[in-house]
Amino acid sequence: MDKTQRLNDKQLHIIKDMFKRRLDGERMEDIATYHGISRKTLSTYKNSFHGRQLYAEFQKEMSIDDIPKFYSILSERMQTGGVKYLELFAKIHGLLKNEKQSGSVDDSKSDIAKNGLSGDMLADIQKMLRKGDKNNHSNNIKRIK
C-alpha cells in the first residue's frame, strides 16, 4: 500500500476500531489478529497519510469536551500574570505572529499583522487585565458559538 493512497471501507473500519481499542489499552498485535491482518499491515494503515489524518480527527473529536475547561484554565492563568498564557491567548486569536506560519501579510499599515505583538504590547495587555481585576470588572474569556 502506498502511503498516499486512501484507505478503503474495510481498512477504514479496521483503523477506526483500532483507535477506540487503543484507548482501552489493547495492543496492536491483538487488534490486528482480531481483524485477521498482521501488525505490520495495521501499522501501514495507521501510518498512511489518510490514517494519520483520521487519527487527528479522532483525537479532536475525543477532546472536544475539554475546550471549555481549557479556556477556563487559560483565563485563570492569564489573570495571575503569566506572560506565556497571554502569548498563547494572543496566538489562538491571531493577535500574535506564529513563527510556524509561512507567507506574508500585505497590510503594511498594521504592525501587529505584519510583526505580531511586541513584548511591550503584551505587557500592556497584562496591565489591563490586572487593572480590570482591581476595578472588579469581569474580564473572563468566554467562548461564543
C-alpha positions as protocol buffer text, in pm:
chain_id: "A"
residue {
  index: 1
  type: MET
  ca { x: 0 y: 0 z: 0 }
}
residue {
  index: 2
  type: ASP
  ca { x: 129 y: 343 z: -100 }
}
residue {
  index: 3
  type: LYS
  ca { x: 136 y: 588 z: 196 }
}
residue {
  index: 4
  type: THR
  ca { x: -54 y: 847 z: -11 }
}
residue {
  index: 5
  type: GLN
  ca { x: -332 y: 604 z: -106 }
}
residue {
  index: 6
  type: ARG
  ca { x: -669 y: 644 z: 64 }
}
residue {
  index: 7
  type: LEU
  ca { x: -796 y: 362 z: 282 }
}
residue {
  index: 8
  type: ASN
  ca { x: -1089 y: 155 z: 151 }
}
residue {
  index: 9
  type: ASP
  ca { x: -1406 y: 89 z: 354 }
}
residue {
  index: 10
  type: LYS
  ca { x: -1274 y: -228 z: 519 }
}
residue {
  index: 11
  type: GLN
  ca { x: -945 y: -59 z: 611 }
}
residue {
  index: 12
  type: LEU
  ca { x: -1136 y: 243 z: 746 }
}
residue {
  index: 13
  type: HIS
  ca { x: -1342 y: 16 z: 969 }
}
residue {
  index: 14
  type: ILE
  ca { x: -1028 y: -155 z: 1099 }
}
residue {
  index: 15
  type: ILE
  ca { x: -838 y: 169 z: 1166 }
}
residue {
  index: 16
  type: LYS
  ca { x: -1132 y: 334 z: 1345 }
}
residue {
  index: 17
  type: ASP
  ca { x: -1176 y: 22 z: 1557 }
}
residue {
  index: 18
  type: MET
  ca { x: -805 y: 35 z: 1639 }
}
residue {
  index: 19
  type: PHE
  ca { x: -831 y: 397 z: 1760 }
}
residue {
  index: 20
  type: LYS
  ca { x: -1108 y: 307 z: 2005 }
}
residue {
  index: 21
  type: ARG
  ca { x: -946 y: -14 z: 2127 }
}
residue {
  index: 22
  type: ARG
  ca { x: -608 y: 152 z: 2178 }
}
residue {
  index: 23
  type: LEU
  ca { x: -780 y: 396 z: 2418 }
}
residue {
  index: 24
  type: ASP
  ca { x: -873 y: 92 z: 2627 }
}
residue {
  index: 25
  type: GLY
  ca { x: -508 y: -16 z: 2627 }
}
residue {
  index: 26
  type: GLU
  ca { x: -539 y: -303 z: 2382 }
}
residue {
  index: 27
  type: ARG
  ca { x: -220 y: -399 z: 2198 }
}
residue {
  index: 28
  type: MET
  ca { x: -190 y: -351 z: 1824 }
}
residue {
  index: 29
  type: GLU
  ca { x: -96 y: -718 z: 1783 }
}
residue {
  index: 30
  type: ASP
  ca { x: -426 y: -826 z: 1939 }
}
residue {
  index: 31
  type: ILE
  ca { x: -628 y: -582 z: 1729 }
}
residue {
  index: 32
  type: ALA
  ca { x: -456 y: -697 z: 1410 }
}
residue {
  index: 33
  type: THR
  ca { x: -516 y: -1064 z: 1497 }
}
residue {
  index: 34
  type: TYR
  ca { x: -884 y: -991 z: 1567 }
}
residue {
  index: 35
  type: HIS
  ca { x: -918 y: -842 z: 1218 }
}
residue {
  index: 36
  type: GLY
  ca { x: -716 y: -1120 z: 1052 }
}
residue {
  index: 37
  type: ILE
  ca { x: -426 y: -899 z: 943 }
}
residue {
  index: 38
  type: SER
  ca { x: -66 y: -864 z: 1054 }
}
residue {
  index: 39
  type: ARG
  ca { x: 55 y: -598 z: 1293 }
}
residue {
  index: 40
  type: LYS
  ca { x: 270 y: -461 z: 1011 }
}
residue {
  index: 41
  type: THR
  ca { x: -36 y: -419 z: 788 }
}
residue {
  index: 42
  type: LEU
  ca { x: -224 y: -244 z: 1068 }
}
residue {
  index: 43
  type: SER
  ca { x: 77 y: -19 z: 1118 }
}
residue {
  index: 44
  type: THR
  ca { x: 80 y: 59 z: 746 }
}
residue {
  index: 45
  type: TYR
  ca { x: -285 y: 166 z: 762 }
}
residue {
  index: 46
  type: LYS
  ca { x: -218 y: 378 z: 1070 }
}
residue {
  index: 47
  type: ASN
  ca { x: 91 y: 547 z: 924 }
}
residue {
  index: 48
  type: SER
  ca { x: -59 y: 622 z: 583 }
}
residue {
  index: 49
  type: PHE
  ca { x: -144 y: 985 z: 511 }
}
residue {
  index: 50
  type: HIS
  ca { x: -515 y: 903 z: 530 }
}
residue {
  index: 51
  type: GLY
  ca { x: -466 y: 708 z: 856 }
}
residue {
  index: 52
  type: ARG
  ca { x: -280 y: 997 z: 1020 }
}
residue {
  index: 53
  type: GLN
  ca { x: -550 y: 1234 z: 901 }
}
residue {
  index: 54
  type: LEU
  ca { x: -822 y: 1013 z: 1051 }
}
residue {
  index: 55
  type: TYR
  ca { x: -630 y: 986 z: 1378 }
}
residue {
  index: 56
  type: ALA
  ca { x: -602 y: 1366 z: 1405 }
}
residue {
  index: 57
  type: GLU
  ca { x: -980 y: 1393 z: 1352 }
}
residue {
  index: 58
  type: PHE
  ca { x: -1037 y: 1119 z: 1611 }
}
residue {
  index: 59
  type: GLN
  ca { x: -821 y: 1299 z: 1869 }
}
residue {
  index: 60
  type: LYS
  ca { x: -1000 y: 1626 z: 1803 }
}
residue {
  index: 61
  type: GLU
  ca { x: -1336 y: 1455 z: 1846 }
}
residue {
  index: 62
  type: MET
  ca { x: -1227 y: 1291 z: 2172 }
}
residue {
  index: 63
  type: SER
  ca { x: -1107 y: 1622 z: 2320 }
}
residue {
  index: 64
  type: ILE
  ca { x: -1397 y: 1847 z: 2216 }
}
residue {
  index: 65
  type: ASP
  ca { x: -1546 y: 1838 z: 2568 }
}
residue {
  index: 66
  type: ASP
  ca { x: -1219 y: 1972 z: 2712 }
}
residue {
  index: 67
  type: ILE
  ca { x: -1230 y: 2303 z: 2522 }
}
residue {
  index: 68
  type: PRO
  ca { x: -1436 y: 2495 z: 2782 }
}
residue {
  index: 69
  type: LYS
  ca { x: -1207 y: 2364 z: 3057 }
}
residue {
  index: 70
  type: PHE
  ca { x: -903 y: 2473 z: 2852 }
}
residue {
  index: 71
  type: TYR
  ca { x: -1036 y: 2829 z: 2815 }
}
residue {
  index: 72
  type: SER
  ca { x: -1127 y: 2844 z: 3182 }
}
residue {
  index: 73
  type: ILE
  ca { x: -777 y: 2743 z: 3290 }
}
residue {
  index: 74
  type: LEU
  ca { x: -619 y: 2974 z: 3033 }
}
residue {
  index: 75
  type: SER
  ca { x: -828 y: 3265 z: 3164 }
}
residue {
  index: 76
  type: GLU
  ca { x: -729 y: 3193 z: 3525 }
}
residue {
  index: 77
  type: ARG
  ca { x: -361 y: 3168 z: 3438 }
}
residue {
  index: 78
  type: MET
  ca { x: -368 y: 3488 z: 3231 }
}
residue {
  index: 79
  type: GLN
  ca { x: -517 y: 3677 z: 3523 }
}
residue {
  index: 80
  type: THR
  ca { x: -236 y: 3563 z: 3753 }
}
residue {
  index: 81
  type: GLY
  ca { x: 10 y: 3740 z: 3527 }
}
residue {
  index: 82
  type: GLY
  ca { x: 155 y: 3453 z: 3326 }
}
residue {
  index: 83
  type: VAL
  ca { x: 303 y: 3607 z: 3011 }
}
residue {
  index: 84
  type: LYS
  ca { x: 321 y: 3271 z: 2836 }
}
residue {
  index: 85
  type: TYR
  ca { x: -57 y: 3235 z: 2882 }
}
residue {
  index: 86
  type: LEU
  ca { x: -112 y: 3581 z: 2736 }
}
residue {
  index: 87
  type: GLU
  ca { x: 103 y: 3479 z: 2441 }
}
residue {
  index: 88
  type: LEU
  ca { x: -98 y: 3159 z: 2395 }
}
residue {
  index: 89
  type: PHE
  ca { x: -424 y: 3354 z: 2405 }
}
residue {
  index: 90
  type: ALA
  ca { x: -288 y: 3604 z: 2154 }
}
residue {
  index: 91
  type: LYS
  ca { x: -173 y: 3325 z: 1920 }
}
residue {
  index: 92
  type: ILE
  ca { x: -507 y: 3143 z: 1940 }
}
residue {
  index: 93
  type: HIS
  ca { x: -691 y: 3460 z: 1844 }
}
residue {
  index: 94
  type: GLY
  ca { x: -446 y: 3567 z: 1573 }
}
residue {
  index: 95
  type: LEU
  ca { x: -305 y: 3861 z: 1770 }
}
residue {
  index: 96
  type: LEU
  ca { x: 47 y: 3724 z: 1785 }
}
residue {
  index: 97
  type: LYS
  ca { x: 255 y: 3624 z: 1489 }
}
residue {
  index: 98
  type: ASN
  ca { x: 301 y: 3248 z: 1486 }
}
residue {
  index: 99
  type: GLU
  ca { x: 659 y: 3152 z: 1397 }
}
residue {
  index: 100
  type: LYS
  ca { x: 542 y: 2834 z: 1222 }
}
residue {
  index: 101
  type: GLN
  ca { x: 319 y: 3019 z: 977 }
}
residue {
  index: 102
  type: SER
  ca { x: 462 y: 3097 z: 640 }
}
residue {
  index: 103
  type: GLY
  ca { x: 358 y: 3361 z: 395 }
}
residue {
  index: 104
  type: SER
  ca { x: 334 y: 3734 z: 420 }
}
residue {
  index: 105
  type: VAL
  ca { x: 70 y: 3990 z: 502 }
}
residue {
  index: 106
  type: ASP
  ca { x: 24 y: 4271 z: 251 }
}
residue {
  index: 107
  type: ASP
  ca { x: -131 y: 4514 z: 500 }
}
residue {
  index: 108
  type: SER
  ca { x: 165 y: 4742 z: 562 }
}
residue {
  index: 109
  type: LYS
  ca { x: -47 y: 4975 z: 779 }
}
residue {
  index: 110
  type: SER
  ca { x: -81 y: 4718 z: 1057 }
}
residue {
  index: 111
  type: ASP
  ca { x: 237 y: 4647 z: 1251 }
}
residue {
  index: 112
  type: ILE
  ca { x: 56 y: 4382 z: 1453 }
}
residue {
  index: 113
  type: ALA
  ca { x: -48 y: 4193 z: 1141 }
}
residue {
  index: 114
  type: LYS
  ca { x: 299 y: 4233 z: 999 }
}
residue {
  index: 115
  type: ASN
  ca { x: 521 y: 4171 z: 1301 }
}
residue {
  index: 116
  type: GLY
  ca { x: 296 y: 4028 z: 1571 }
}
residue {
  index: 117
  type: LEU
  ca { x: 261 y: 4169 z: 1921 }
}
residue {
  index: 118
  type: SER
  ca { x: 573 y: 4309 z: 2082 }
}
residue {
  index: 119
  type: GLY
  ca { x: 676 y: 4238 z: 2438 }
}
residue {
  index: 120
  type: ASP
  ca { x: 560 y: 4589 z: 2530 }
}
residue {
  index: 121
  type: MET
  ca { x: 215 y: 4524 z: 2385 }
}
residue {
  index: 122
  type: LEU
  ca { x: 189 y: 4200 z: 2583 }
}
residue {
  index: 123
  type: ALA
  ca { x: 292 y: 4388 z: 2897 }
}
residue {
  index: 124
  type: ASP
  ca { x: 19 y: 4646 z: 2829 }
}
residue {
  index: 125
  type: ILE
  ca { x: -239 y: 4369 z: 2788 }
}
residue {
  index: 126
  type: GLN
  ca { x: -122 y: 4217 z: 3114 }
}
residue {
  index: 127
  type: LYS
  ca { x: -156 y: 4556 z: 3289 }
}
residue {
  index: 128
  type: MET
  ca { x: -509 y: 4598 z: 3152 }
}
residue {
  index: 129
  type: LEU
  ca { x: -604 y: 4256 z: 3285 }
}
residue {
  index: 130
  type: ARG
  ca { x: -465 y: 4340 z: 3628 }
}
residue {
  index: 131
  type: LYS
  ca { x: -640 y: 4677 z: 3622 }
}
residue {
  index: 132
  type: GLY
  ca { x: -968 y: 4501 z: 3539 }
}
residue {
  index: 133
  type: ASP
  ca { x: -919 y: 4275 z: 3844 }
}
residue {
  index: 134
  type: LYS
  ca { x: -862 y: 4577 z: 4073 }
}
residue {
  index: 135
  type: ASN
  ca { x: -1174 y: 4751 z: 3944 }
}
residue {
  index: 136
  type: ASN
  ca { x: -1377 y: 4430 z: 3989 }
}
residue {
  index: 137
  type: HIS
  ca { x: -1452 y: 4417 z: 3619 }
}
residue {
  index: 138
  type: SER
  ca { x: -1517 y: 4077 z: 3480 }
}
residue {
  index: 139
  type: ASN
  ca { x: -1252 y: 4002 z: 3222 }
}
residue {
  index: 140
  type: ASN
  ca { x: -1315 y: 3632 z: 3191 }
}
residue {
  index: 141
  type: ILE
  ca { x: -1283 y: 3499 z: 2843 }
}
residue {
  index: 142
  type: LYS
  ca { x: -1594 y: 3327 z: 2720 }
}
residue {
  index: 143
  type: ARG
  ca { x: -1631 y: 3107 z: 2417 }
}
residue {
  index: 144
  type: ILE
  ca { x: -1907 y: 3225 z: 2187 }
}
residue {
  index: 145
  type: LYS
  ca { x: -2062 y: 2988 z: 1937 }
}
